[in-house]
Structures are given as structure tokens and as C-alpha cells.
Short mmCIF file of C-alpha atoms and ligand atoms in Angstrom, two decimals:
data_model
loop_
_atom_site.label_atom_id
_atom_site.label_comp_id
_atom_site.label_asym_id
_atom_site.label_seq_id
_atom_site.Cartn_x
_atom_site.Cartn_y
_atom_site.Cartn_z
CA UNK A 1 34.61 34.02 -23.09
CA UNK A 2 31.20 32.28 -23.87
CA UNK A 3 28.89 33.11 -21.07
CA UNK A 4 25.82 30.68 -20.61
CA UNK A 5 23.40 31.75 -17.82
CA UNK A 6 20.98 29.35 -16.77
CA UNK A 7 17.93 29.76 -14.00
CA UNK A 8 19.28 27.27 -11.53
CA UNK A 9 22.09 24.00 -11.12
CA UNK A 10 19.76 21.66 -12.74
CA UNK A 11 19.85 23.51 -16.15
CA UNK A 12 23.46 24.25 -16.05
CA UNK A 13 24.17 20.97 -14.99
CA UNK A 14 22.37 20.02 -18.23
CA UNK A 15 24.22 22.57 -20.26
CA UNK A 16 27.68 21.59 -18.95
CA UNK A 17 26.02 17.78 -19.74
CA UNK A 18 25.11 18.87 -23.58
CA UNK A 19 28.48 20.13 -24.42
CA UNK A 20 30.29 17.00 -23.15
CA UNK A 21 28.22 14.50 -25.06
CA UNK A 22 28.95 17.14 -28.34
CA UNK A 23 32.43 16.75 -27.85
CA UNK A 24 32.32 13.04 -27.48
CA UNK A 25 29.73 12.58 -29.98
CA UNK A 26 32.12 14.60 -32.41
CA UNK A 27 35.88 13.04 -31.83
CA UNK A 28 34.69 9.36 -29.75
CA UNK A 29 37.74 9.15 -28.76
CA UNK A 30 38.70 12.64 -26.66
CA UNK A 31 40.30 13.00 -23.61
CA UNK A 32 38.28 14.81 -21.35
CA UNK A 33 39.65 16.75 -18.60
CA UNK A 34 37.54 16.11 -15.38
CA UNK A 35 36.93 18.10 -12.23
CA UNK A 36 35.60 16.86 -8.57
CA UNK A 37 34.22 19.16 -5.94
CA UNK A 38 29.91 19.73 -5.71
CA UNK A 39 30.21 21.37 -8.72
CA UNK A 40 30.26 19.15 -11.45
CA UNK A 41 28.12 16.48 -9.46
CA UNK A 42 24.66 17.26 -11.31
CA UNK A 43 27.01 17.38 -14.63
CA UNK A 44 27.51 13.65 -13.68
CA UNK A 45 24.51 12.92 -12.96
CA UNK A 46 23.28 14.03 -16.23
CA UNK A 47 25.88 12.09 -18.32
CA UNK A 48 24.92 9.18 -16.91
CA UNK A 49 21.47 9.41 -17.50
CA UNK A 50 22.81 9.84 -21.24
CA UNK A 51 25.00 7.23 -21.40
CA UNK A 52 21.55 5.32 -20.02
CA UNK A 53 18.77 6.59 -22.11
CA UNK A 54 20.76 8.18 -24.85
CA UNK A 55 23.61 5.52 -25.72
CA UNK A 56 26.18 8.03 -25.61
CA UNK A 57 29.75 5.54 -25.80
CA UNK A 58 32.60 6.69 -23.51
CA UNK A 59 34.72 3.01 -24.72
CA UNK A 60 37.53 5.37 -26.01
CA UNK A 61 37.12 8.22 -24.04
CA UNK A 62 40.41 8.89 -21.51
CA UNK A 63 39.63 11.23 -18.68
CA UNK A 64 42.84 13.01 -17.24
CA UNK A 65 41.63 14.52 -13.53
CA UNK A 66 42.71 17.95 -12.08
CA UNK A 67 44.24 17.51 -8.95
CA UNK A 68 44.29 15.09 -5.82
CA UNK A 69 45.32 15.22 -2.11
CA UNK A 70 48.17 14.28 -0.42
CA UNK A 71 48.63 11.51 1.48
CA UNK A 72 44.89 9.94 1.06
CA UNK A 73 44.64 6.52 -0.81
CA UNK A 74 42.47 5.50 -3.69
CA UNK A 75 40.44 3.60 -1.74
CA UNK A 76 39.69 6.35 1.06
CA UNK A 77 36.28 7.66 0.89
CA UNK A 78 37.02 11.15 1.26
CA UNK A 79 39.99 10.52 -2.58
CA UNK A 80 39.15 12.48 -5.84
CA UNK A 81 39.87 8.58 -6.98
CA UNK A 82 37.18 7.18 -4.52
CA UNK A 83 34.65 10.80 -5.81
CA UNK A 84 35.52 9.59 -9.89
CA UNK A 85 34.50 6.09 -9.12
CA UNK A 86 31.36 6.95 -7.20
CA UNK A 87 30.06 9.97 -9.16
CA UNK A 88 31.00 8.74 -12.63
CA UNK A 89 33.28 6.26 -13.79
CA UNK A 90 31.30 2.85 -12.24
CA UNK A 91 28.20 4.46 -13.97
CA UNK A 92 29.37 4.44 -17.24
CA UNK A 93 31.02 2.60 -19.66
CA UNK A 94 34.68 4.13 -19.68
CA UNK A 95 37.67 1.71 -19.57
CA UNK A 96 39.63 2.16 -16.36
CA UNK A 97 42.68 1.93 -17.74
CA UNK A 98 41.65 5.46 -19.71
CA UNK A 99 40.78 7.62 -16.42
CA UNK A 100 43.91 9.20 -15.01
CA UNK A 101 43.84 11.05 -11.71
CA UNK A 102 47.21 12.07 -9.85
CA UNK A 103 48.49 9.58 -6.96
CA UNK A 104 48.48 11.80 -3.90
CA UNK A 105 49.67 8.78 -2.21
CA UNK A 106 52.91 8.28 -4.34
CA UNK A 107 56.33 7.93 -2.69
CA UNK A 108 58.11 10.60 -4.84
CA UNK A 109 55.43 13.46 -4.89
CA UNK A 110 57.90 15.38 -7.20
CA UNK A 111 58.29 12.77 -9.71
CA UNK A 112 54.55 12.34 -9.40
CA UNK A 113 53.98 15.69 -10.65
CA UNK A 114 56.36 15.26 -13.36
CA UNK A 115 54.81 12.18 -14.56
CA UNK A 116 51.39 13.52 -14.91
CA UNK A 117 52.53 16.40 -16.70
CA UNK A 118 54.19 14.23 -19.36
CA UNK A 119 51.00 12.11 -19.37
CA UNK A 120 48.63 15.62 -20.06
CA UNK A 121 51.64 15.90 -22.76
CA UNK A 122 51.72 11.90 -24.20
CA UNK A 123 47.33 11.45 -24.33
CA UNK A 124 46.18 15.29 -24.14
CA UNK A 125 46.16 17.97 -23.80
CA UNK A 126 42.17 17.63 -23.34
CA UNK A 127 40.00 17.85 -25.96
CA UNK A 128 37.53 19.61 -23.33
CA UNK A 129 37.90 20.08 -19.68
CA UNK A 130 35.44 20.49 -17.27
CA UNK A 131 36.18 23.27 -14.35
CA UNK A 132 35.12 24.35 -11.48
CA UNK A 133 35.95 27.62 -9.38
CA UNK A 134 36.72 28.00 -6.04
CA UNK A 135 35.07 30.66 -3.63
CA UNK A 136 38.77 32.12 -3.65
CA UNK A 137 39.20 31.71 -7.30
CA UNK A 138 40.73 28.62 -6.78
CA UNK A 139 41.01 26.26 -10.25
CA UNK A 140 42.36 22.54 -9.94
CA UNK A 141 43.03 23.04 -6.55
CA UNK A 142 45.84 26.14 -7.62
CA UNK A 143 45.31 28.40 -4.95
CA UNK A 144 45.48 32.91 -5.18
CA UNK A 145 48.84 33.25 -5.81
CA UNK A 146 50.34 30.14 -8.07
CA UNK A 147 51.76 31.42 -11.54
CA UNK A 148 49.62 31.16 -14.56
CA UNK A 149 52.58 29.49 -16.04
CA UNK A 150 53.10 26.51 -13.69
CA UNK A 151 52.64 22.78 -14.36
CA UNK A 152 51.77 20.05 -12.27
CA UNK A 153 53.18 21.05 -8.95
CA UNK A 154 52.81 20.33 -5.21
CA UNK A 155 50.47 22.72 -3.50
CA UNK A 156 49.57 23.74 0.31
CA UNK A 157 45.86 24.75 0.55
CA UNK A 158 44.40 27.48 2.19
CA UNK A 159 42.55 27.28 5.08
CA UNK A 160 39.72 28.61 3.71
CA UNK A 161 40.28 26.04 1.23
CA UNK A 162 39.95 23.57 3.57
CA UNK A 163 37.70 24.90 5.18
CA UNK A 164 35.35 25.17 2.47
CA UNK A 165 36.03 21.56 1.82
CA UNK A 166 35.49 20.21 5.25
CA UNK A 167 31.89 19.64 4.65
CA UNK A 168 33.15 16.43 2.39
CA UNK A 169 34.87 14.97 5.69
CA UNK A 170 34.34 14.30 9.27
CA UNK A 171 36.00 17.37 10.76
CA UNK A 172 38.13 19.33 9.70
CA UNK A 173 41.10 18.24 11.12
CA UNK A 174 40.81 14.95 8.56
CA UNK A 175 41.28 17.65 5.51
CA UNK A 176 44.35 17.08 3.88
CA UNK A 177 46.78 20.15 3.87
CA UNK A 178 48.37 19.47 0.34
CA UNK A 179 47.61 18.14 -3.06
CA UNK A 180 48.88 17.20 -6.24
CA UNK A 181 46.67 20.09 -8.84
CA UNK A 182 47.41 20.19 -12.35
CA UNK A 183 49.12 23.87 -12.82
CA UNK A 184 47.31 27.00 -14.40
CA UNK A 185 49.53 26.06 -17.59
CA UNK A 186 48.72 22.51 -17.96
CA UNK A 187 45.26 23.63 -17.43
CA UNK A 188 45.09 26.33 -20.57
CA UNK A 189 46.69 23.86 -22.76
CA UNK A 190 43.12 22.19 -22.83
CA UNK A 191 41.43 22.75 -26.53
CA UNK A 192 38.36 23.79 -24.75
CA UNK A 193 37.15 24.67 -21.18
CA UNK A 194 33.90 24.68 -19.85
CA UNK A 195 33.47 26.48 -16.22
CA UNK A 196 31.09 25.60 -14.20
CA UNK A 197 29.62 27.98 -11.21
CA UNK A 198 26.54 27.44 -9.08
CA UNK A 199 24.94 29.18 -6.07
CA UNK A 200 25.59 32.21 -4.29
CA UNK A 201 28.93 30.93 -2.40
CA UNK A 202 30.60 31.75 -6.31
CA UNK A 203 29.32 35.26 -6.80
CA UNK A 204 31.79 36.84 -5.49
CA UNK A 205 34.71 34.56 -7.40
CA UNK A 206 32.44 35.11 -10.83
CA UNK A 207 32.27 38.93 -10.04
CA UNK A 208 36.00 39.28 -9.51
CA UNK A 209 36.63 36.87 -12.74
CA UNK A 210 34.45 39.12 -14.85
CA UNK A 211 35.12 42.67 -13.88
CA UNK A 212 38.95 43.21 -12.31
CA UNK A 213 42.02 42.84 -14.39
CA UNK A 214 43.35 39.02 -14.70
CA UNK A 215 46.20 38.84 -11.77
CA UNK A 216 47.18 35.81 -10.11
CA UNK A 217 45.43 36.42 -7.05
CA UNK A 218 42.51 35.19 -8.95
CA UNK A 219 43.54 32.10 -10.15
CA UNK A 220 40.76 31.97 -12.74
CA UNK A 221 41.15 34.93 -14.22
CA UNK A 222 43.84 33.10 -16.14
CA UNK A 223 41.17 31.58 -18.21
CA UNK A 224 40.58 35.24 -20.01
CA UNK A 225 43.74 34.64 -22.10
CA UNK A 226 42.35 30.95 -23.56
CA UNK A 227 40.46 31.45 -26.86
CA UNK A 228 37.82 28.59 -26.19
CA UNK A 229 36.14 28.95 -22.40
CA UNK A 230 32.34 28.74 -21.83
CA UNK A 231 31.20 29.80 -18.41
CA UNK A 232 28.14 28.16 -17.37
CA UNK A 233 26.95 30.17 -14.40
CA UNK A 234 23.24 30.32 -12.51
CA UNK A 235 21.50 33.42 -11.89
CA UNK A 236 22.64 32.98 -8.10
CA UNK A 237 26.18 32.73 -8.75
CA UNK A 238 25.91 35.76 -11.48
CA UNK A 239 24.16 38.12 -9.51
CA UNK A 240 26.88 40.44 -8.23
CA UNK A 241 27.78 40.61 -12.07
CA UNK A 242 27.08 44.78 -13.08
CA UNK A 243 26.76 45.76 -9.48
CA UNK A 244 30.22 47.04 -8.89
CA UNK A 245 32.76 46.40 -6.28
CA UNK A 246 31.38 44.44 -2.87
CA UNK A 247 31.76 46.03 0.33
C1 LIG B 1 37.81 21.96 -4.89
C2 LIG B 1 38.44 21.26 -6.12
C3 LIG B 1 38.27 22.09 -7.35
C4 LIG B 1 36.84 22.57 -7.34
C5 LIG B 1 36.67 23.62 -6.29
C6 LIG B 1 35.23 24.05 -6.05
O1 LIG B 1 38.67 22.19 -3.85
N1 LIG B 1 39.84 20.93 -5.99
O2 LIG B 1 38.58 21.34 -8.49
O3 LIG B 1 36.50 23.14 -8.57
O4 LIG B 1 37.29 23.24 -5.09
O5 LIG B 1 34.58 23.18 -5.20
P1 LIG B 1 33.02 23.03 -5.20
O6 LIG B 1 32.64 22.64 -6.57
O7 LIG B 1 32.73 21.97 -4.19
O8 LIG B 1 32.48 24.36 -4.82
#
């Protein structure tokens, strides 16, 4: 694992930024595998200052999204659809009919998950996909516990999940209590990942990811085995890195 500490979000925002436009500035058309969450927000805000000021061209770029919840539509507010639209996708000039995201809203949630995973298999696997962790180790939204060979699956989140997440909605009775998450294995079959971590709420995840064995109850940890991750982390969310175990 490539490790890339930077002094605060803005530079690893920047980072995460630089490698993107490499990748798409190398092979035009890649698919890139896209996250949602606070994470990758100053990521987005940095591409599309590129795709303003530096020309970078995303007409044959496909984007294939992580994960979505259950139940909300793709107009709601609070939808990784609604996030893509806002964050990214109407800032830039990407085709619509490229950016995939999983249809927590679909009538058959099983065949839903099916689908997607044949799509990751008919226009991926990602050339590069963008991650984020979760303070539980949490990636896509596969929670301690899921297999680091599952697919696109049906998951229940945590509490502390949703708790975590709650700051996104109204209360936290409006989280939803499932999603649709890309699985650990459709995840490694990306060519390349780039992990993003910011701020103290990660340091313990990027401790645990660094330091203790690679066991499912760390989600993450998965990412060991794959031969091309970066981990773009800030000095916050590094700095329990070489201490030892936390009380
Ligand atoms: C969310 C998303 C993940 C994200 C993670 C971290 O629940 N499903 O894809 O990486 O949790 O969230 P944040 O970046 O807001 O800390």
C-alpha cells in the first residue's frame, strides 16, 4: 500500500484530485469508481475546478457508484443519486447515460444487486476507484462483518452507521436502515484504489487498517491483499499511526 500523508483535507483533496485527472488524462475513456459520504467532497470540488480551468474531458468517462440506500428515490435530497448530481456530475461534462449508481428504490432489490454486479462485470471493473472509510471500517457501505468475497448484496447498517450519517438528514429516524453497497469483491476487482481519510473521526479506522491483522471485522483491511491501493490520509486522521493499541 502507497501511503500519501498530506497536512490537512485541502491537500489530500488535491492529491486524491491529481491522481484522477492522471488516470483520465492517460486512458480518456476509464470507468471510474466513485464514492459519496464528506469524504470525497473536496476531491469534487477540485475536479471541477479542473475540468474548469484545466480542460480536463470526462465525455467518455463512465462512473460506476459504490452503494445506495434503500427505499430513497433519485430525486430525494438525502440519495447518493441526488449527492452525484449535486457534488459532481451537473458540474462537469460527463454524459449521464455513463454514471451508474445502484437503484435503492428498485422493485426486486435482489435482482438489483445482480444487475449491477454484471454491469461492474460488462463496463468495469474500474480503471480507478475512489474510497472512503468508515469510522467502523466500513467501505461501500459493507459493514464489520461482510465477507471479503461478496458481491453486490443487500446490507442492514449499523447504528453507528447511521448514526454517523444522520448529520446528512433531518433526524435520525429519516436514515435509511438498508442499502444496496457494492461487495468487498466487486470492490478489489478495481485496477486501482485510492482511499481517502480525513480528520480525527478516521484515526482510529486508519490505526486498526495499518497495524492489526486483515479480518473482516475491519472491512478495509481487505484492501491489504490488492496490489494497487494509495491511501491518502491527513496528519489528523494518521496520528494514532505508531502509537500502539487505544485504550
Ligand atoms: C458512508 C458511505 C461510504 C463512505 C463512508 C464514510 O456511509 N456509504 O461510501 O466512505 O460512509 O463517510 P464519510 O466520508 O462521510 O466519513
Amino acid at each position: 500500500m502507497n501511503i500519501i500523508i498530506t497536512k490537512d483535507n485541502q491537500e489530500l483533496s488535491e492529491k486524491a484530485c491529481e491522481l484522477i485527472e492522471q488516470q483520465v488524462s492517460e486512458k480518456p475513456d476509464s470507468v471510474l469508481g466513485l464514492a459519496t459520504g464528506s469524504s470525497p467532497l473536496g476531491t469534487y470540488k477540485e475536479l471541477i475546478k479542473g475540468y474548469n480551468n484545466r480542460g480536463v474531458n470526462y465525455e467518455d468517462v463512465k462512473t460506476l457508484n459504490l452503494d445506495e440506500y434503500i427505499g430513497l428515490d433519485k430525486n430525494d435530497s438525502q440519495s447518493y443519486h441526488f449527492f452525484m448530481r449535486q457534488h459532481l456530475f451537473d458540474h462537469i461534462n460527463i454524459n449521464s447515460d455513463h454514471t451508474f449508481i445502484p437503484n435503492g428504490k428498485a422493485a426486486d432489490l435482489e435482482k438489483e444487486c445482480q444487475d449491477y454486479e454484471q454491469l461492474i462485470e460488462d463496463i468495469g471493473p474500474p480503471d480507478l476507484q475512489l474510497l472512503g472509510v468508515g469510522q467502523n471500517g466500513h467501505i461501500g457501505f459493507n459493514e464489520p462483518g461482510t465477507p471479503f468475497d461478496s458481491e453486490t448484496h443487500i446490507i442492514h447498517l449499523e447504528e453507528s452507521t447511521r448514526q454517523a450519517n444522520a448529520r446528512f438528514f433531518d433526524s435520525l429516524e429519516d436514515v435509511p436502515k438498508q442499502a444496496v453497497t457494492m461487495g468487498i469483491q466487486s470492490i478489489l476487482k478495481s485496477r486501482k484504489i485510492v482511499v481517502i481519510a480525513s480528520g480525527e473521526r478516521k484515526a482510529d479506522a486508519i490505526r486498526r487498517l495499518l497495524e492489526d491483522q486483515p479480518s473482516e471485522d475491519m472491512p478495509a483491511s481487505a484492501l491489504i491483499h490488492h496490489k494497487h491501493v494509495t491511501l491518502i490520509v491527513d496528519e489528523e486522521a494518521y496520528k494514532k499511526v505508531g502509537h500502539g493499541e487505544e485504550t
